[in-house]
XYZ file of C-alpha atoms in Angstrom:
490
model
C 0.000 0.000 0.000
C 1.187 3.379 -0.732
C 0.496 6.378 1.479
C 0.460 9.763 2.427
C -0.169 11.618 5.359
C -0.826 15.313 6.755
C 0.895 15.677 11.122
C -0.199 18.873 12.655
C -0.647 19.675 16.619
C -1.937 23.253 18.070
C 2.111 24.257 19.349
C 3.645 22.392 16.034
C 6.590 21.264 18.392
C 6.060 17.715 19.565
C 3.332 16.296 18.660
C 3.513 16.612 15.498
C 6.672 15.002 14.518
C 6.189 12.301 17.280
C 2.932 11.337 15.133
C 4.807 11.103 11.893
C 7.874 9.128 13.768
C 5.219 6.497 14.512
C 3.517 6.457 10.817
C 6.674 6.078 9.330
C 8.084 2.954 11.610
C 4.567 1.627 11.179
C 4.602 1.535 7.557
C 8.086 0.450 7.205
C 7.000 -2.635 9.847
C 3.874 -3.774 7.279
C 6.117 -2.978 4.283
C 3.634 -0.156 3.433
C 5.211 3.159 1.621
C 4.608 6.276 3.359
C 5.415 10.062 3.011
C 4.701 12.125 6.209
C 4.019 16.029 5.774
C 4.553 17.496 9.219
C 2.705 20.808 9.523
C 4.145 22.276 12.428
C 6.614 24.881 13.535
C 9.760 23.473 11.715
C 8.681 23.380 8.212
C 8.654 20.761 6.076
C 8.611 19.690 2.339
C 5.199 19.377 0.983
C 4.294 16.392 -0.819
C 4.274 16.506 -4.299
C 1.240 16.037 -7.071
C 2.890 12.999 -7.632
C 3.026 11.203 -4.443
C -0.744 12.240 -3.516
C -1.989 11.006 -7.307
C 0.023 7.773 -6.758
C -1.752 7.418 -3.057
C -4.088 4.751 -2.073
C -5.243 6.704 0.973
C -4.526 9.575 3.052
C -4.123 10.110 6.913
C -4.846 13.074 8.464
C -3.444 13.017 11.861
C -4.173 16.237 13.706
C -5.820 18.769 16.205
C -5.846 21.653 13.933
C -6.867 22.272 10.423
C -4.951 21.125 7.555
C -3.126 23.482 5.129
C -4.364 23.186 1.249
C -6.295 20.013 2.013
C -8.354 20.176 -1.407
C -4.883 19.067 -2.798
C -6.445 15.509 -1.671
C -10.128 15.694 -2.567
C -10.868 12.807 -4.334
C -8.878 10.081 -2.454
C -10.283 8.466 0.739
C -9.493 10.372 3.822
C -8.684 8.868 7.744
C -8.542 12.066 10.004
C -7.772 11.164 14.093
C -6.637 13.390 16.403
C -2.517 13.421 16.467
C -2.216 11.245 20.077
C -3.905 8.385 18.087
C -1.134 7.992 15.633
C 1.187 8.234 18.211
C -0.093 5.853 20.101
C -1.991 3.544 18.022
C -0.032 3.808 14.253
C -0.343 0.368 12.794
C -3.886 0.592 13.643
C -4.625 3.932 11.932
C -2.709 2.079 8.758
C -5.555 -1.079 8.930
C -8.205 1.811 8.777
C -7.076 3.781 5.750
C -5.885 0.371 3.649
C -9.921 -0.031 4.420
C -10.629 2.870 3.142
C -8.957 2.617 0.408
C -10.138 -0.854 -0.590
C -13.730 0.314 -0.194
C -12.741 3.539 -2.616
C -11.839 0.851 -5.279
C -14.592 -1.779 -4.656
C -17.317 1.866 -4.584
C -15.895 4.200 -6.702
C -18.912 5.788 -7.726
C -19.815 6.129 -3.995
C -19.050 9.617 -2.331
C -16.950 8.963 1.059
C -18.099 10.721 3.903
C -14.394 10.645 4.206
C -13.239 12.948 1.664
C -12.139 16.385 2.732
C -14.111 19.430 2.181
C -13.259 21.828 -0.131
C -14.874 24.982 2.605
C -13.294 23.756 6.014
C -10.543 22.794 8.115
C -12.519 19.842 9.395
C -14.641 16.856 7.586
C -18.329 17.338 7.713
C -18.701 14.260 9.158
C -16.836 15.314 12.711
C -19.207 15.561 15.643
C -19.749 19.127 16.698
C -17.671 19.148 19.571
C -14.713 17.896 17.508
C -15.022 20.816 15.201
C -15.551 23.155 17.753
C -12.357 21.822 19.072
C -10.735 22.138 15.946
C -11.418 25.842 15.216
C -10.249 26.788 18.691
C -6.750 25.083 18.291
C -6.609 26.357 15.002
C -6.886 29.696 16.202
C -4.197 28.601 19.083
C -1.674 27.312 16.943
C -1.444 30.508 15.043
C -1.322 32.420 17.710
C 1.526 30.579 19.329
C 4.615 32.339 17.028
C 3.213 36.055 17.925
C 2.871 35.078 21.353
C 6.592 33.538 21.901
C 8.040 35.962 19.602
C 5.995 39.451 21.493
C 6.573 37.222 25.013
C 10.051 36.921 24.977
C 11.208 40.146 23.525
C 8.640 41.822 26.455
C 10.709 39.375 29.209
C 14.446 40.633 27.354
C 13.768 43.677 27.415
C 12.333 43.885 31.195
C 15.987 41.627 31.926
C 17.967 44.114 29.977
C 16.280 47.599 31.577
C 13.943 46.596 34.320
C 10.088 47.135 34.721
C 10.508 50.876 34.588
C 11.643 50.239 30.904
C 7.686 50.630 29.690
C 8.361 54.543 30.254
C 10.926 54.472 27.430
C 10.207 57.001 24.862
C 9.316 55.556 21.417
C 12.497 54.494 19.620
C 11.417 56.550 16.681
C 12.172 59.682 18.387
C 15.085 58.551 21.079
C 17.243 55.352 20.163
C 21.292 55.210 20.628
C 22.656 52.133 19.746
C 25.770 52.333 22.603
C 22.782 52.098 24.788
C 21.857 49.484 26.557
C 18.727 50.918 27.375
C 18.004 51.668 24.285
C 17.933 48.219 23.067
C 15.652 46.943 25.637
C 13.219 50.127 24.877
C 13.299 48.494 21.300
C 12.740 45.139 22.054
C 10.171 45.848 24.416
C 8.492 47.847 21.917
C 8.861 45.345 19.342
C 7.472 42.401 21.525
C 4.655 44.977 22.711
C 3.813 45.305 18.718
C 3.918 41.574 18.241
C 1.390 41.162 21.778
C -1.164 43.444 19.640
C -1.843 41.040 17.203
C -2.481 38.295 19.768
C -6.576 38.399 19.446
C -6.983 39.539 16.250
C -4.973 36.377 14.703
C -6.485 34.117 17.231
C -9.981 35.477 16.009
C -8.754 35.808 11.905
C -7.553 32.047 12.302
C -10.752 30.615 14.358
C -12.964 32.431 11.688
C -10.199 30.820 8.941
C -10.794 27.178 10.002
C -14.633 27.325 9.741
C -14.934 28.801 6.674
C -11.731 29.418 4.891
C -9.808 32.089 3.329
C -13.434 34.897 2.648
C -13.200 34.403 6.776
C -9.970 36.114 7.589
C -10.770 39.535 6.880
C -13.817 39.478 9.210
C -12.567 38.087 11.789
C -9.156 39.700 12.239
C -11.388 42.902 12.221
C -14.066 41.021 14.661
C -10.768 40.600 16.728
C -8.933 44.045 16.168
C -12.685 45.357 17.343
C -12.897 43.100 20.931
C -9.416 44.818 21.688
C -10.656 48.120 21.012
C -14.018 47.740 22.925
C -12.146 45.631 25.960
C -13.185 42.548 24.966
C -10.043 41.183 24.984
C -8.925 37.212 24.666
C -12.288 35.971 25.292
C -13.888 38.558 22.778
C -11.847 37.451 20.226
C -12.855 33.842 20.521
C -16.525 35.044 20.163
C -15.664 37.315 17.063
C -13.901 34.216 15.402
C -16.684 31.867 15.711
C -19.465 34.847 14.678
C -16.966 35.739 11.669
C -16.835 31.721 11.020
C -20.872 31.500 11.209
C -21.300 34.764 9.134
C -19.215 33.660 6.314
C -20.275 29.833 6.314
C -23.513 31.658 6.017
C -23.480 33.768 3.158
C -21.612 31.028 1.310
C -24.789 28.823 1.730
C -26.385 31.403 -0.346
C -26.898 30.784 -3.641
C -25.785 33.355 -6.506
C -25.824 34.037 -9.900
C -22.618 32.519 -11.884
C -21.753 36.111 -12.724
C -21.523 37.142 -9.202
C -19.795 33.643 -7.893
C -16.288 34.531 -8.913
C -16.388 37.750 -7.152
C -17.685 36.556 -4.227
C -14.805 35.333 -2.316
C -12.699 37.896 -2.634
C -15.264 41.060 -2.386
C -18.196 40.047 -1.242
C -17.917 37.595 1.321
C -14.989 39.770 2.827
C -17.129 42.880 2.691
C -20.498 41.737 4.067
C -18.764 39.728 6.588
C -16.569 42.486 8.007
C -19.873 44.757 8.139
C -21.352 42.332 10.043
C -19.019 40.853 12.912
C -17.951 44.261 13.044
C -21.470 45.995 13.518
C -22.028 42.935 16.547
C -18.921 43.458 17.771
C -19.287 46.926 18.315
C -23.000 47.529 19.118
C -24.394 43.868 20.813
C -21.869 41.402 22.487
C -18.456 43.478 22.485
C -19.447 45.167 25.674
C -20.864 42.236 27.844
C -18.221 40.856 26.899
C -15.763 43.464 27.793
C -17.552 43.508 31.553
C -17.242 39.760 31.532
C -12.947 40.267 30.762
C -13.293 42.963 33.626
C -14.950 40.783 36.061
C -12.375 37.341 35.149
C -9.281 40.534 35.531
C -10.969 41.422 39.145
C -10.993 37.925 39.850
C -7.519 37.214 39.214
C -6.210 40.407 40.852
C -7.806 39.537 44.334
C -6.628 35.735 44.417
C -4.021 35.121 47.217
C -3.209 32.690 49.668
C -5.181 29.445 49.881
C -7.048 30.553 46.752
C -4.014 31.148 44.224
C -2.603 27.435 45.541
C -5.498 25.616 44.480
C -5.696 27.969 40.887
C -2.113 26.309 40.482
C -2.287 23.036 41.592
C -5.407 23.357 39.152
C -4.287 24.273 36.438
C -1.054 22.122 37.000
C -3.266 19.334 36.926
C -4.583 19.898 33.645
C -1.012 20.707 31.888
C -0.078 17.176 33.366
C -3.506 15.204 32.226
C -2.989 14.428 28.966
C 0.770 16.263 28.083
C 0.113 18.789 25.495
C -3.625 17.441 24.728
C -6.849 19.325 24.732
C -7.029 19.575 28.551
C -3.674 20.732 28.542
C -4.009 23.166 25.731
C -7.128 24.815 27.536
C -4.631 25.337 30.745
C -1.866 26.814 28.302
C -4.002 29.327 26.092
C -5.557 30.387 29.796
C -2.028 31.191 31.319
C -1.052 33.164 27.731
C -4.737 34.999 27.648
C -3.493 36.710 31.185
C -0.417 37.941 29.598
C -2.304 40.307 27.141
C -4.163 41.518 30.356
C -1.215 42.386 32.733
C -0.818 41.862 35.934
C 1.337 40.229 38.363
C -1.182 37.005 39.804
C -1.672 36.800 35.413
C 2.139 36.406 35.848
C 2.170 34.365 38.410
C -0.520 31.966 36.617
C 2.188 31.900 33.735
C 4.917 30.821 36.054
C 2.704 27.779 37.508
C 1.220 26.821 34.602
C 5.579 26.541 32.994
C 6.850 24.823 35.907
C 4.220 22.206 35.979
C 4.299 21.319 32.458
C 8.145 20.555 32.867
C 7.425 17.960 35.999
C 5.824 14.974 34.006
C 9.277 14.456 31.744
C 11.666 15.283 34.052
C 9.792 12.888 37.030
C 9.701 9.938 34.669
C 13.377 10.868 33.268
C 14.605 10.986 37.146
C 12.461 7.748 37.921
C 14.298 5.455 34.696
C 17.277 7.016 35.995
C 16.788 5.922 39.765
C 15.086 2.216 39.337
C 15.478 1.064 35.771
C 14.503 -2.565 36.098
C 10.891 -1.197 36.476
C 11.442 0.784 32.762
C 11.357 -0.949 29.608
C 14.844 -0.664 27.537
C 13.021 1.701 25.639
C 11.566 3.644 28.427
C 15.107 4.190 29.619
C 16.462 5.257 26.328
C 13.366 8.095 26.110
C 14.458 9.047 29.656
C 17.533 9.755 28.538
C 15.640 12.496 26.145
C 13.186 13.283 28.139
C 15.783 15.212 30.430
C 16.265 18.127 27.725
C 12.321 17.766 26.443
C 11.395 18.154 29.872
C 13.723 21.385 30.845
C 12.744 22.848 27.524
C 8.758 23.322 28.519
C 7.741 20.479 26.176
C 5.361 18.032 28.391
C 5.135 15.538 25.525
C 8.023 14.007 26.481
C 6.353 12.049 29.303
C 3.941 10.537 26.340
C 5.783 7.106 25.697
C 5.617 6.362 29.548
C 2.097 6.953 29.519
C 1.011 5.602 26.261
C 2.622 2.109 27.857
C 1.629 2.354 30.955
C -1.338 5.354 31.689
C -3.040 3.887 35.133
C 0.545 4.484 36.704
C 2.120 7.178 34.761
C -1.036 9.998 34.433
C -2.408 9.736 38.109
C 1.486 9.981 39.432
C 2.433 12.865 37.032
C -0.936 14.862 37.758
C 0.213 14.714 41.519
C 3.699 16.144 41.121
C 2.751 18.949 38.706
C -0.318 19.507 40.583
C 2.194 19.746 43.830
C 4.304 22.290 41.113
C 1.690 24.590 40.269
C 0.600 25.272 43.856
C 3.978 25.653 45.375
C 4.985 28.370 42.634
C 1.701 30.385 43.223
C 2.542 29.891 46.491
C 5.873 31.737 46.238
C 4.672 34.409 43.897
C 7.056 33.627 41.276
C 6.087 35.924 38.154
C 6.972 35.052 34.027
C 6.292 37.243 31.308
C 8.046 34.407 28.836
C 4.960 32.292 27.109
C 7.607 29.398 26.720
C 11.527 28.216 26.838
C 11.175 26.064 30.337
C 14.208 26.086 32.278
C 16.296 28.334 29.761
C 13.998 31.599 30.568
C 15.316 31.595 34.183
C 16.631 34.549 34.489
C 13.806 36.111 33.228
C 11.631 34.683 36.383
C 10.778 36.809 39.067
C 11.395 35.085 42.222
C 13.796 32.407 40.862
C 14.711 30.370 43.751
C 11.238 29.439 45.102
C 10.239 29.106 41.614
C 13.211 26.310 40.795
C 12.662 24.648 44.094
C 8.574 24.187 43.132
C 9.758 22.601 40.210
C 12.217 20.005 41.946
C 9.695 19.299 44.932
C 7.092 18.685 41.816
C 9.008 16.282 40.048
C 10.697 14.274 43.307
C 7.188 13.877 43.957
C 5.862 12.310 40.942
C 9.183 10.164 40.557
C 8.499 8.586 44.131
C 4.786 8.077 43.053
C 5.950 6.697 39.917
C 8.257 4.239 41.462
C 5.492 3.291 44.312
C 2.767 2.778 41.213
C 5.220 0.999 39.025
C 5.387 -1.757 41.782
C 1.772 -1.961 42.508
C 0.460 -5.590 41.373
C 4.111 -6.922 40.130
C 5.433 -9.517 41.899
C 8.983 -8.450 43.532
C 11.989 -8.385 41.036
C 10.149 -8.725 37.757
C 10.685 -6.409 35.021
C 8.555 -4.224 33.913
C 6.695 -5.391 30.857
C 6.298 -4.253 27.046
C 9.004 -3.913 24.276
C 12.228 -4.215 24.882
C 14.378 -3.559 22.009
C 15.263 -0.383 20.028
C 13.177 2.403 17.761
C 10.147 0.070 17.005
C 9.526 -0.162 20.903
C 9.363 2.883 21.134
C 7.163 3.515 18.638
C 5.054 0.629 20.601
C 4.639 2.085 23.569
């Protein structure tokens, strides 16, 4: 069988090249042929006319929507979300050699399979998958502006302190043998980048409903809910009224003369008029006293009250490593940093130093009592020292793919543990991501390092406790034992 297939998670770091790992060793196990196009923050080649024509099936392995997917309208479509190819590939390869023999037995038969031409998800999707879709679609494009406005904000507050917001614009005042200078640019730079945090989240959210005609409105539906105080929750509500508007009108039916303006005029032109025009005048204000009330909220939390927000939302980083649950925890902690403040800070911090626990626990647990670790497990240990330090909780994901009654309870307790000791301390980030490696640009450093290494002694003692629960004394630990393909396995 000859394949090809589309990898693509919200951040575009792990996931997605994790999923296509798993495809490839997979196919390469059933003597399949497949070519992997990973969609995510690295780049990649696409695949060619030649190896989609030549396909007998396609796999669509993602959270978000695909780029250019009418490239493969026509051929029989399998679309999971990414975690199932990592965990389940030679599975996901029965299903689409399926497909594809039921495209050749039917081929007069139109597969609720085949992609859309209009969306970033199959018709066929429940509506809570979709809905899920168009949010982390909106996410993952959002992601660049915020680590590119987060981190030049956090420089620049290292290079000049906090007093460096004052600076005069660097149009009118900039010397280059400053050093204040430079942090007044990058600060202003990053602050120019944090601007367009809504309105792509909102232009992208409005994108994956209904396609390119969607943009316009809903970066403007966006651009509006930051002018009106809306803020990040406004601009999920613009995105999915731009989406709606535009899926709309293009239900409508028009006169051939009129269709091939449409997409480009039209549908741009009435859409914007009308997100805009609700923005402004019926939900941008409720909204905006809804963003006031959630700002209040967070401003007065303290004590008792901050722990548990932590060991919450620590929790949910930990759950299912860089999954839905997770991603919900993630985009909550970046939403505060477009609203300012230091417990939004201090939610950033938590959120961080919890989502570094599950990989570096499970790397310190191989490390202390390998017999209880596959081969395998111990070689991803090895990695999952520099995955977990980096801020990438996907990392833990082969431990808990192979072995999730132990792994997820014992990691949810040590991030959970995380998240609650650094509210606890009032350690403050303005950095979005870079785990250990933003340090110095952590306010409160100490407490904030010594959350993290209570957090992950905790879930590697749970670990080791759960990993001995129900096997017999001095017996391995069970699964694969040899090189890439167990891996892949677990």
């Amino acid at each position: 069988m000859k394949y090809v297939a589309i990898t693509a998670c919200p951040t575009g770091i792990a996931h997605t090249y994790m999923a296509a790992e798993a495809l490839e060793q997979a196919a390469a196990d059933a003597g399949d042929e497949l070519k992997v196009e990973t969609q995510g923050s690295a780049g990649s080649t696409p695949l060619s006319a030649e190896d989609i024509q030549a396909a007998d099936a396609v796999i669509f392995a993602v959270d978000v929507g695909v780029q250019d997917r009418e490239r493969f309208a026509g051929k029989p479509v399998i679309e999971v979300p990414v975690k199932q190819a990592i965990n389940d590939a030679s599975a996901l390869l029965e299903r689409a050699a399926d497909a594809a023999r039921r495209h050749v037995a039917e081929p007069g038969r139109p597969a609720d399979t085949e992609p859309a031409l209009d969306s970033k998800v199959t018709a066929s999707a429940g509506f809570g998958s979709r809905l899920r879709q168009w949010l982390m679609t909106g996410v993952s494009y959002m992601i660049p502006f915020v680590a590119a406005g987060g981190l030049l904000i956090a420089l620049s507050f290292a290079l000049g302190g906090y007093q460096i917001t004052d600076a005069p614009p660097v149009t009118d005042q900039f010397d280059p043998a400053s050093l204040i200078s430079w942090a007044a640019l990058a600060n202003q730079i990053g602050s120019a980048a944090f601007e367009f945090l809504v309105p792509v989240l909102a232009g992208f959210i409005a994108f994956a409903i209904a396609d390119r005609p969607a943009i316009a409105p809903g970066f403007v539906g966006g651009a509006i809910a930051v002018t009106v105080g809306a803020g990040f929750l406004g601009g999920l509500v613009a995105g999915l009224l731009a989406g709606a508007v535009i899926a709309g009108l293009k239900a409508i039916k028009v006169p051939r003369g009129l269709a091939g303006i449409m997409p480009v005029v039209v549908l741009p032109l009435v859409g914007t008029l009308v997100v805009g025009a609700l923005m402004f005048v019926v939900v941008g204000k409720p909204i905006a006293l809804a963003m006031t009330a959630l700002t209040g909220w967070l401003t007065g939390l303290s004590g008792a009250n901050a722990a548990l927000l932590g060991a919450l939302l620590g929790a949910m980083i930990a759950f299912d490593m860089g999954g839905p649950i997770n991603k919900v925890a993630y985009t909550f902690a970046v939403g505060g940093l477009s609203i300012g403040g230091t417990t939004s800070l201090e939610i950033m911090a938590a959120v961080m130093a919890a989502g570094m626990v599950p990989p570096l626990a499970l790397a310190l647990a191989a490390a202390v009592r390998g017999r209880l670790f596959t081969p395998a497990e111990r070689a991803n240990g090895r990695t999952a020292w520099l995955l977990g330090a980096s801020f990438i909780t996907e990392g833990a994901i082969p431990f808990a793919a192979a072995d999730p009654l132990r792994i997820i309870p014992s990691t949810v307790i040590g991030a959970a543990t995380t998240g609650a000791l650094s509210m606890s301390f009032g350690a403050t980030l303005r950095a979005p991501h870079g785990g250990i490696f933003v340090t110095p640009l952590v306010g409160n450093p100490l407490p904030y390092l010594a959350a993290i290494v209570v957090g992950v002694v905790v879930s590697a003692a749970a670990v080791l406790v759960a990993k001995q629960i129900g096997r017999p004394s001095g017996e391995p630990a069970a699964g694969p034992t040899t090189g890439q393909g167990a891996a892949v396995a677990a």
